[in-house]
PDB file of C-alpha atoms and ligand atoms in Angstrom:
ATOM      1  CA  UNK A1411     111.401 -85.485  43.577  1.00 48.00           C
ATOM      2  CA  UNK A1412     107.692 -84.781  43.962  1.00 49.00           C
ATOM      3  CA  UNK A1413     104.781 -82.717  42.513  1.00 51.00           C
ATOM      4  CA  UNK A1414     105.476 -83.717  39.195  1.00 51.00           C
ATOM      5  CA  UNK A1415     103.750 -81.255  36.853  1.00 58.00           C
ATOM      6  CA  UNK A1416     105.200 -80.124  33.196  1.00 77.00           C
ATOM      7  CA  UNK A1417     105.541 -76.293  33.714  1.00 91.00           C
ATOM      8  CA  UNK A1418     108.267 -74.495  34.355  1.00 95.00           C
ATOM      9  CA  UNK A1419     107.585 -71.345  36.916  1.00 94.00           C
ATOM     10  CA  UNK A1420     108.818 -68.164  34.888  1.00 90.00           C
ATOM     11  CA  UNK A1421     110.652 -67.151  38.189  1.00 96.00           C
ATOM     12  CA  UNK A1422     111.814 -70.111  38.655  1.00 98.00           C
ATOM     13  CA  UNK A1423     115.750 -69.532  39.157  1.00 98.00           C
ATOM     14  CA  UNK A1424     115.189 -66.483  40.863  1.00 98.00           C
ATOM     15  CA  UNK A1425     112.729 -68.612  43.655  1.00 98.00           C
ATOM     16  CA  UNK A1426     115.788 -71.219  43.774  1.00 98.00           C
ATOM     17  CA  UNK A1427     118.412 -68.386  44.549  1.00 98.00           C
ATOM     18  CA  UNK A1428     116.020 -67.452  46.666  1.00 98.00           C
ATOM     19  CA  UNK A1429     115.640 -70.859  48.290  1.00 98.00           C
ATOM     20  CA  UNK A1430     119.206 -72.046  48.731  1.00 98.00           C
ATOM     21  CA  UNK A1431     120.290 -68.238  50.250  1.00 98.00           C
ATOM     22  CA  UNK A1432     117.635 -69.179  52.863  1.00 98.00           C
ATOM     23  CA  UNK A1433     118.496 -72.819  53.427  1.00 98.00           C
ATOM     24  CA  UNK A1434     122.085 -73.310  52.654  1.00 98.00           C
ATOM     25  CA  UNK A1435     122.985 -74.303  56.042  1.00 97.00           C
ATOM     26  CA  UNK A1436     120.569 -76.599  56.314  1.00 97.00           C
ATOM     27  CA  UNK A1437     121.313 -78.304  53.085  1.00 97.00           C
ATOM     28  CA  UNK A1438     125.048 -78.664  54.310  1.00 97.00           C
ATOM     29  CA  UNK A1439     124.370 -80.628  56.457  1.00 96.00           C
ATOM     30  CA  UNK A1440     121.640 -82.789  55.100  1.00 95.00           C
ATOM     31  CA  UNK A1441     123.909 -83.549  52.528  1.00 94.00           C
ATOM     32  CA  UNK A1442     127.265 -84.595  54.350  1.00 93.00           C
ATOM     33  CA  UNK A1443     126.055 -88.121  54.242  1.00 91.00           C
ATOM     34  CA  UNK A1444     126.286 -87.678  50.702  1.00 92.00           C
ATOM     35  CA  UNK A1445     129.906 -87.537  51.019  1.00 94.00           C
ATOM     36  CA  UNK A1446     130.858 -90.820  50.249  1.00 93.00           C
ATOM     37  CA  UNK A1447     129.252 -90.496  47.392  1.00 94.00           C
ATOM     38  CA  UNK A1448     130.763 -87.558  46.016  1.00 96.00           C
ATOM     39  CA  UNK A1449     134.052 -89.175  46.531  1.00 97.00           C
ATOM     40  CA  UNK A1450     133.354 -92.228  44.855  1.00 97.00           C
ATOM     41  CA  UNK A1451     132.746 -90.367  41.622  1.00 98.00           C
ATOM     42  CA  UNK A1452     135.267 -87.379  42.035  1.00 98.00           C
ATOM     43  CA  UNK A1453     137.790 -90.027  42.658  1.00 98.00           C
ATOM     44  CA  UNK A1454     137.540 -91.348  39.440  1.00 98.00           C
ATOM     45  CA  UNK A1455     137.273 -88.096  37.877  1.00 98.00           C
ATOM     46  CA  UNK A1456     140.463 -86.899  39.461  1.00 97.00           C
ATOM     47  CA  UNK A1457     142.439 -90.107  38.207  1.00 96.00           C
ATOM     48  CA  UNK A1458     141.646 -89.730  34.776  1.00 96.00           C
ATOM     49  CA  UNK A1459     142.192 -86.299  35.040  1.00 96.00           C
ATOM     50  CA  UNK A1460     146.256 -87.848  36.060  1.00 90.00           C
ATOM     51  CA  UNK A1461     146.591 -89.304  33.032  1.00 85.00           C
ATOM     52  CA  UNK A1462     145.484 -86.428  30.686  1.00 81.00           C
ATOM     53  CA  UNK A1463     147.228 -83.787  32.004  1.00 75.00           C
ATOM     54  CA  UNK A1464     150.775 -82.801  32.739  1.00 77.00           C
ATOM     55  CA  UNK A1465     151.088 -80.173  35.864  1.00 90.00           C
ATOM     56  CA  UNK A1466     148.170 -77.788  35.939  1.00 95.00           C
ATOM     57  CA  UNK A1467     144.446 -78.343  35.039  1.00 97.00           C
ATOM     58  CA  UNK A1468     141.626 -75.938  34.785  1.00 98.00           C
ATOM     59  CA  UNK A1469     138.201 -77.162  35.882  1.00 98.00           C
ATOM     60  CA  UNK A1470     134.633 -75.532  36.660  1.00 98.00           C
ATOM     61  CA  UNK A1471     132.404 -76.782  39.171  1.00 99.00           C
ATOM     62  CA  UNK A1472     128.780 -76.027  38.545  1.00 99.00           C
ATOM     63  CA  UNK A1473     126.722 -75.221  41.480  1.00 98.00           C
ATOM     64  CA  UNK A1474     129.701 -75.891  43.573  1.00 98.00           C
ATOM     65  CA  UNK A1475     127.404 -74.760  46.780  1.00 98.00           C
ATOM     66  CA  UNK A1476     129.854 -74.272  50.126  1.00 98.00           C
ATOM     67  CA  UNK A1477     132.552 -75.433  48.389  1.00 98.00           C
ATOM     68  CA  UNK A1478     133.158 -78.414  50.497  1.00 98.00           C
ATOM     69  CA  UNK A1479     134.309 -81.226  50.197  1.00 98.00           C
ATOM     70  CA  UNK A1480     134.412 -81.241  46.083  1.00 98.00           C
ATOM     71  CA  UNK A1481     136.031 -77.566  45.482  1.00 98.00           C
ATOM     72  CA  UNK A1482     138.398 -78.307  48.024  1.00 98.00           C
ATOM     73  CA  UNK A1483     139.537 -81.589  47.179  1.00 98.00           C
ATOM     74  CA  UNK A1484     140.197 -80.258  43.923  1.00 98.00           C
ATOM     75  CA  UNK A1485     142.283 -77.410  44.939  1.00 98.00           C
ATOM     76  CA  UNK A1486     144.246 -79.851  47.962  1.00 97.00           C
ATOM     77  CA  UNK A1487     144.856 -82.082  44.788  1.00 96.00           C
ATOM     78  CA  UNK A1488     148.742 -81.949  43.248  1.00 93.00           C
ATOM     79  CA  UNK A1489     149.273 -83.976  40.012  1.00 92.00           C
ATOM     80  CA  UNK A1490     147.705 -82.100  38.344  1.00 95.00           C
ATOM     81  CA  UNK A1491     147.655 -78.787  40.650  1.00 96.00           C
ATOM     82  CA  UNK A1492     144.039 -77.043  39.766  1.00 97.00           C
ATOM     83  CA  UNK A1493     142.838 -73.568  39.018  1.00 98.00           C
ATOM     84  CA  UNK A1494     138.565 -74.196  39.983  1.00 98.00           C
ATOM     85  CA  UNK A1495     136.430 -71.597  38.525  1.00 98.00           C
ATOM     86  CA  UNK A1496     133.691 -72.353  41.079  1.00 98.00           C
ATOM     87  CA  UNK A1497     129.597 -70.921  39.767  1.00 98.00           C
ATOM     88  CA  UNK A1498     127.051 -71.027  42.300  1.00 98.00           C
ATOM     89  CA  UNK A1499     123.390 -69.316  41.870  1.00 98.00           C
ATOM     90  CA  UNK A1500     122.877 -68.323  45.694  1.00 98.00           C
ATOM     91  CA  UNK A1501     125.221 -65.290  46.931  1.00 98.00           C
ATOM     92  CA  UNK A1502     124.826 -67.096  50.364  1.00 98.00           C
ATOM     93  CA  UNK A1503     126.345 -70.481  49.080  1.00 98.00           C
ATOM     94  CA  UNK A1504     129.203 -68.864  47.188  1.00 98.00           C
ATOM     95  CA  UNK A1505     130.169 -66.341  50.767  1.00 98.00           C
ATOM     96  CA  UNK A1506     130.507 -69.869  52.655  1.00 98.00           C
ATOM     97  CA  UNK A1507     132.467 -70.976  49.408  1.00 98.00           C
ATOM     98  CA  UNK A1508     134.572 -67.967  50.328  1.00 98.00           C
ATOM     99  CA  UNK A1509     135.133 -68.926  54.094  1.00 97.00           C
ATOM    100  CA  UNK A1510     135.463 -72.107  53.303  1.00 98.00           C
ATOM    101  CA  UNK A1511     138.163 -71.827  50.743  1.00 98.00           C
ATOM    102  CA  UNK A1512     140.299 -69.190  51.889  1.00 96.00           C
ATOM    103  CA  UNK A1513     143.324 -70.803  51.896  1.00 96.00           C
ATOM    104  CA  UNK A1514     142.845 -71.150  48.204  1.00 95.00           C
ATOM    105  CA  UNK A1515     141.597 -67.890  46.941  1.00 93.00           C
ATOM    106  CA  UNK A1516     145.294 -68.015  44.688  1.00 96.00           C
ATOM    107  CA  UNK A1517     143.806 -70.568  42.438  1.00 97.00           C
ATOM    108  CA  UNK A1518     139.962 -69.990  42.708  1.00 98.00           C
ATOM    109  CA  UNK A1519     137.919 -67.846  41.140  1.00 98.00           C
ATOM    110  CA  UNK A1520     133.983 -67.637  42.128  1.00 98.00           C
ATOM    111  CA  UNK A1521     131.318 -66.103  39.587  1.00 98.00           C
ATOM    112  CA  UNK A1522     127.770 -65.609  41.203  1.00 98.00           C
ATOM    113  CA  UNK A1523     124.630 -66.711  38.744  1.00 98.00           C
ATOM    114  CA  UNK A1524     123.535 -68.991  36.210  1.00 98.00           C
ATOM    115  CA  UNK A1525     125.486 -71.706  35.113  1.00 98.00           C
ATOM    116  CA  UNK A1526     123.897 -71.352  31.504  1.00 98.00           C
ATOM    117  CA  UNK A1527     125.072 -67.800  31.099  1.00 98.00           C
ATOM    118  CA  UNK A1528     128.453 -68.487  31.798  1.00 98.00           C
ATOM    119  CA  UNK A1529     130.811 -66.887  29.419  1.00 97.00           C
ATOM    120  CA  UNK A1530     133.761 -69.606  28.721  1.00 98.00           C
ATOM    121  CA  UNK A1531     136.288 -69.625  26.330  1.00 98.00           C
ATOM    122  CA  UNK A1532     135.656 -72.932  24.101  1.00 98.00           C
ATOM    123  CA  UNK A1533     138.429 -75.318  24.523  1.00 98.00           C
ATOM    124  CA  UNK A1534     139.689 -74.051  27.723  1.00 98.00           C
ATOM    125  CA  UNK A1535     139.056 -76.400  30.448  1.00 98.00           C
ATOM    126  CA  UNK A1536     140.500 -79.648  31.177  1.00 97.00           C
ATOM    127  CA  UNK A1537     137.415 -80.752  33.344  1.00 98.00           C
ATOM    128  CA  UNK A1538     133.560 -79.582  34.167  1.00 98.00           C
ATOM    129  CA  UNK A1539     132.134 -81.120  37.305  1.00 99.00           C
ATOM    130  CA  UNK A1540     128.356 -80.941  38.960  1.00 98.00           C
ATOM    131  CA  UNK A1541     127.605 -82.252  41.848  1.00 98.00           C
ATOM    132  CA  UNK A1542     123.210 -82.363  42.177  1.00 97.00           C
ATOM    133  CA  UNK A1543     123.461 -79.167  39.910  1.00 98.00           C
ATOM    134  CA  UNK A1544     122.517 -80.219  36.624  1.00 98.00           C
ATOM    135  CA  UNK A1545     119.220 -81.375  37.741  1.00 98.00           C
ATOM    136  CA  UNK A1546     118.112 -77.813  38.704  1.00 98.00           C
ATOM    137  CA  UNK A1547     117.935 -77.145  35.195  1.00 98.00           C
ATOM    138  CA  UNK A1548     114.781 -77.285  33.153  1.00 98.00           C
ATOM    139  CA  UNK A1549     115.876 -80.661  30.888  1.00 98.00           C
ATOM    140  CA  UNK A1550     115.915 -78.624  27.498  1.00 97.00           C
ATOM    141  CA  UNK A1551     118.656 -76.295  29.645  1.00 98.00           C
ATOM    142  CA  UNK A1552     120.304 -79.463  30.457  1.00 98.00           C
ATOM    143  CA  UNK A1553     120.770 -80.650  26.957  1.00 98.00           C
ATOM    144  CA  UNK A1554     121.657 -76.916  25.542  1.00 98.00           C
ATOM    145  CA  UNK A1555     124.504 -76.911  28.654  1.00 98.00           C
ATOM    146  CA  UNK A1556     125.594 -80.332  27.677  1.00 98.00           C
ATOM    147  CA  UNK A1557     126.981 -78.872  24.102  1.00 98.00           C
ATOM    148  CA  UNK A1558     128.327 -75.893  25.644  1.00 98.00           C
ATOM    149  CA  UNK A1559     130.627 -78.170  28.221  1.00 98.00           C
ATOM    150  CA  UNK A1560     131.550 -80.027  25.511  1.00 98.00           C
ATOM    151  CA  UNK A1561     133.189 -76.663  23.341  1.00 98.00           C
ATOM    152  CA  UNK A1562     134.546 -75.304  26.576  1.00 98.00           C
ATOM    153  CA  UNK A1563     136.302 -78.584  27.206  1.00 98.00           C
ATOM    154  CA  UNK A1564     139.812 -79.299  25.583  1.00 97.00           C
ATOM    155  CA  UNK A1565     139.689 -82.511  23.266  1.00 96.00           C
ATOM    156  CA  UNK A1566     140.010 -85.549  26.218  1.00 96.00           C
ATOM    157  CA  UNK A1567     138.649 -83.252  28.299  1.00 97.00           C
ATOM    158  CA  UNK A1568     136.417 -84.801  31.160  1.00 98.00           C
ATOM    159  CA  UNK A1569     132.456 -83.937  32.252  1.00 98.00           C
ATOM    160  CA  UNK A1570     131.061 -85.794  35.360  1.00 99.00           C
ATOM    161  CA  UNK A1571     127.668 -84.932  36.867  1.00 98.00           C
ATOM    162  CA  UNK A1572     124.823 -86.461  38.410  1.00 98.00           C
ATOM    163  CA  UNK A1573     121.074 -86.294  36.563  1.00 98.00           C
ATOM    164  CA  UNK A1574     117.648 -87.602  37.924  1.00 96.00           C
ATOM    165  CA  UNK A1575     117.498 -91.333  36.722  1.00 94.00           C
ATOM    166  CA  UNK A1576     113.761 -90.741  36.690  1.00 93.00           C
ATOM    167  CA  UNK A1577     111.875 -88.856  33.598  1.00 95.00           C
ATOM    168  CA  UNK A1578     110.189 -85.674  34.449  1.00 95.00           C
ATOM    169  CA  UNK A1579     110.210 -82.682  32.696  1.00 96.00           C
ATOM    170  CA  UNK A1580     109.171 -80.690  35.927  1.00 96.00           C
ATOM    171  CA  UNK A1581     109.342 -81.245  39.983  1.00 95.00           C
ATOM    172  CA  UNK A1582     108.836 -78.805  42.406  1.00 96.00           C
ATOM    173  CA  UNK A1583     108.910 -79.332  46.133  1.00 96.00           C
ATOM    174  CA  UNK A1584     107.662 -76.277  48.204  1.00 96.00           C
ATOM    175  CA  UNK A1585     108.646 -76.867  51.427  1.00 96.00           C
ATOM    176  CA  UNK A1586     111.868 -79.017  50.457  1.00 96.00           C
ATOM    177  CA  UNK A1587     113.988 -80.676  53.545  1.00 95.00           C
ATOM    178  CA  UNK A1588     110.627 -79.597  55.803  1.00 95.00           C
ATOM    179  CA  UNK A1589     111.366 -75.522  55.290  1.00 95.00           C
ATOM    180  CA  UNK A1590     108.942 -73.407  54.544  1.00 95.00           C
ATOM    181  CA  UNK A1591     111.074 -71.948  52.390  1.00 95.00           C
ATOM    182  CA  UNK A1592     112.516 -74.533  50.449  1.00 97.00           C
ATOM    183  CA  UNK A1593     111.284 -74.055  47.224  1.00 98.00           C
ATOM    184  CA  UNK A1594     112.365 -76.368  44.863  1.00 97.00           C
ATOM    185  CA  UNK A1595     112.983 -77.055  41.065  1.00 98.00           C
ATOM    186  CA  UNK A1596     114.514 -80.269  39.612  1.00 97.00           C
ATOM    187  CA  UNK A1597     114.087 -81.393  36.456  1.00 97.00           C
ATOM    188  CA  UNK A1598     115.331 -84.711  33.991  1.00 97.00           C
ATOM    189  CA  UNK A1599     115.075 -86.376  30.843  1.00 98.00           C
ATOM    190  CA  UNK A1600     115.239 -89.695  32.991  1.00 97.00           C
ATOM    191  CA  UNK A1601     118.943 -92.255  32.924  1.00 97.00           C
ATOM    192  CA  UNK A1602     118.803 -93.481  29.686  1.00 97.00           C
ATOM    193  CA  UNK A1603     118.348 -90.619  28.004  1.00 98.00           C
ATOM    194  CA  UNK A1604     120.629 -88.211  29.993  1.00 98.00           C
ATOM    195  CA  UNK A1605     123.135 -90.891  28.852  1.00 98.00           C
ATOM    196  CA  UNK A1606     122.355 -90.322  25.424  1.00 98.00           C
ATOM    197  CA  UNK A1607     122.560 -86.500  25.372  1.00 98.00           C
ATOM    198  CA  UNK A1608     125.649 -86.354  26.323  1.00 98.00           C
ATOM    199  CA  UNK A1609     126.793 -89.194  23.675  1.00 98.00           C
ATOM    200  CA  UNK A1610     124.919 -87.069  21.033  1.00 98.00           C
ATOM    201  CA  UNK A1611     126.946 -83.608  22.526  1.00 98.00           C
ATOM    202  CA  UNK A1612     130.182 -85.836  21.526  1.00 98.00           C
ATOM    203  CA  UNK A1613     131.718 -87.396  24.520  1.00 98.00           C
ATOM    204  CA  UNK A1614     132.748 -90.722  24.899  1.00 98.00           C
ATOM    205  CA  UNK A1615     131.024 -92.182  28.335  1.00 98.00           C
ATOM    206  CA  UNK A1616     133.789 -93.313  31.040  1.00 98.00           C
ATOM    207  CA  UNK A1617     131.321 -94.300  33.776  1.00 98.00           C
ATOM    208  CA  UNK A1618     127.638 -94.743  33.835  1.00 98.00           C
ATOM    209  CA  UNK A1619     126.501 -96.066  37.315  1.00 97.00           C
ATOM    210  CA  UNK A1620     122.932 -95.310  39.319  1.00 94.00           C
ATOM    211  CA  UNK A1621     123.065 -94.417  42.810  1.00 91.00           C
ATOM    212  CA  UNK A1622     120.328 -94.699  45.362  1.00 81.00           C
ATOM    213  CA  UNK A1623     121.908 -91.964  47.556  1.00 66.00           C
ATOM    214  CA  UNK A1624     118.898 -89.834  48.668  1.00 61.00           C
ATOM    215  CA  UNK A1625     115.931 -91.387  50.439  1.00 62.00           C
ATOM    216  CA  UNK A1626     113.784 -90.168  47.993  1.00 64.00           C
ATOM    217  CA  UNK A1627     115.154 -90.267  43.849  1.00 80.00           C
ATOM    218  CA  UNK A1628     117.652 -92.242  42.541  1.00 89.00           C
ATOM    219  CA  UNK A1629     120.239 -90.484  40.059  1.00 95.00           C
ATOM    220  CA  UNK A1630     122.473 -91.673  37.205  1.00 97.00           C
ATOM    221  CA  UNK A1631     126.097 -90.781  37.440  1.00 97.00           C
ATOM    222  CA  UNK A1632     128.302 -90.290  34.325  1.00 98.00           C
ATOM    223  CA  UNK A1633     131.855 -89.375  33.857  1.00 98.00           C
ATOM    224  CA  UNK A1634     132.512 -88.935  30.355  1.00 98.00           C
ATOM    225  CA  UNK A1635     135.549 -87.659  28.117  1.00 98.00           C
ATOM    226  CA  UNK A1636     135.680 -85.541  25.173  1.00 98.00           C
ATOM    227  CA  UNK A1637     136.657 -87.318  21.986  1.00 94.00           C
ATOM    228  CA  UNK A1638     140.191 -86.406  20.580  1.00 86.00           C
TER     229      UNK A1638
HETATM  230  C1  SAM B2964     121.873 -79.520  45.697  1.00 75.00           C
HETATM  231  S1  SAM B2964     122.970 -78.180  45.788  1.00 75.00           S
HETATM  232  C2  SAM B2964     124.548 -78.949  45.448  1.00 75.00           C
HETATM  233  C3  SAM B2964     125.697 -78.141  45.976  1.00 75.00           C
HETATM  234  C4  SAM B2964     127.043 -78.848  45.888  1.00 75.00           C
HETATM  235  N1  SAM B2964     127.403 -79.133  44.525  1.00 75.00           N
HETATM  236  C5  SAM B2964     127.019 -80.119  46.694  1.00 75.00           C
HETATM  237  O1  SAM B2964     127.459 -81.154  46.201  1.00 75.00           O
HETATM  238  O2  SAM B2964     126.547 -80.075  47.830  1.00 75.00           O
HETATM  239  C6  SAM B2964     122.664 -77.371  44.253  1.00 75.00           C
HETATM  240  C7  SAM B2964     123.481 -76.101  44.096  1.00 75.00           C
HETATM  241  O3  SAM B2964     123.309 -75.662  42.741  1.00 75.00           O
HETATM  242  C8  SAM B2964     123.046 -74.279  42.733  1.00 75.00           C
HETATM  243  N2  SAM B2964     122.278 -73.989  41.524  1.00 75.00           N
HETATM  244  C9  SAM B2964     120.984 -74.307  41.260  1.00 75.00           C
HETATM  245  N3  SAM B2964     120.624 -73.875  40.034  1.00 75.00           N
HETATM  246  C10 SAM B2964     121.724 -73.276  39.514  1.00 75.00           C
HETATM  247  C11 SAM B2964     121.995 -72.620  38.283  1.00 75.00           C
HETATM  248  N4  SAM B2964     121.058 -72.493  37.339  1.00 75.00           N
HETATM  249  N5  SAM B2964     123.229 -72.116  38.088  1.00 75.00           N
HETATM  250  C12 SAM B2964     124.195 -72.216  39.037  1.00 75.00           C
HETATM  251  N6  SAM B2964     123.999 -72.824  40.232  1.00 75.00           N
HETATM  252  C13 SAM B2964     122.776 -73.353  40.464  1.00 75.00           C
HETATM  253  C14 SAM B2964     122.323 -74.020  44.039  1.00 75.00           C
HETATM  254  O4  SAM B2964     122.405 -72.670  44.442  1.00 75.00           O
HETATM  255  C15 SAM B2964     122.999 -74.972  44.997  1.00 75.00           C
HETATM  256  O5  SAM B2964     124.087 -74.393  45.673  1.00 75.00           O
END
């Protein structure tokens, strides 16, 4: 993260739809050497996901980008088979999705915009994932989506998501990845008290682990359950 000021830009999700509809291929493949990471984490999500449900299991992926590899592993997965409601903000990242996931379009279901006005039914979903999504929210927006994945969640239901182990309430990059159009938001209330949100929203923590993945910010990753 850089630029670290403490306003948020009034346009600022419309500049990052803009931004990721410009750079979305070049994020892709910045970020396949984050892969390993992202399996680490959805690996553990997916085995405790085993144990709490029977044959079929409903999960959203916030800012599920392209779609690969995390909304495809999920769909490839079988005990539990899943139905992945997929949200992205960027029209360009959810047409890849599309491509990308074609052989899946049976169980997947795509909705274009912002993940804080999505309208889900509470006590629906057996799992919310977010892979580097979160953290594009303004950190107030962070805690306010928090308590709404915890009613959309079933009780034992599981969250996982990455958020900015460092505290600031605003970054902005302007020429992110070295595009001159790569205008970019993040945003966090720092590790220890991203872990302690989503205690205070009511889930029980599973996994709370910091990752120095990106050259540049370190992030804390939590995988945390819904108490019965
Ligand atoms: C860093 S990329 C991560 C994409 C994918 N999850 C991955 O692991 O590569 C962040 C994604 O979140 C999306 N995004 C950012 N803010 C969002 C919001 N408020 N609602 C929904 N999606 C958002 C972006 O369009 C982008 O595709």
């Amino acid at each position: 993260m850089s630029d670290a000021t403490s306003t948020v830009p009034e346009n600022m999700k419309a500049r990052l739809k803009e931004s990721y509809d410009i750079i979305a291929s070049k994020y892709n493949d910045f970020t396949r050497d984050h892969d390993a990471v992202r399996f680490t984490y959805l690996n553990k999500f997916l085995s405790h996901l085993k144990t709490n449900t029977k044959q079929n299991a409903s999960v959203l992926e916030l800012g599920c980008g392209a779609g690969v590899p995390v909304t495809k592993t999920l769909l490839e997965h079988s005990e539990p088979t899943i139905h992945v409601t997929g949200n992205d903000l960027s029209t360009t990242q959810l047409d890849l999705a599309r491509q990308n996931l074609s052989e899946h379009s049976d169980r997947l279901k795509l909705v274009q915009g912002d993940m804080t006005g999505l309208d889900i039914p509470e006590q629906s979903l057996d799992g919310v994932v977010g892979f580097w999504s979160v953290i594009h929210l303004p950190r107030e927006e962070q805690t306010d989506l928090v308590k709404n994945i915890h009613r959309w969640l079933k009780p034992g239901g599981l969250f996982l998501a990455n958020f900015s182990q460092e505290e600031a309430p605003v970054a902005i990059n302007k020429t992110w990845l070295k595009e001159e159009k790569g205008w970019m938001f993040w945003s966090g209330w720092g590790g220890e008290k991203s872990a302690k949100m989503v205690e205070d929203a009511g889930f029980e923590i599973l996994v709370n682990e910091i990752t120095n993945d990106v050259k540049d910010a370190s992030f804390l990753w939590i995988l945390a359950r819904k108490k019965a």
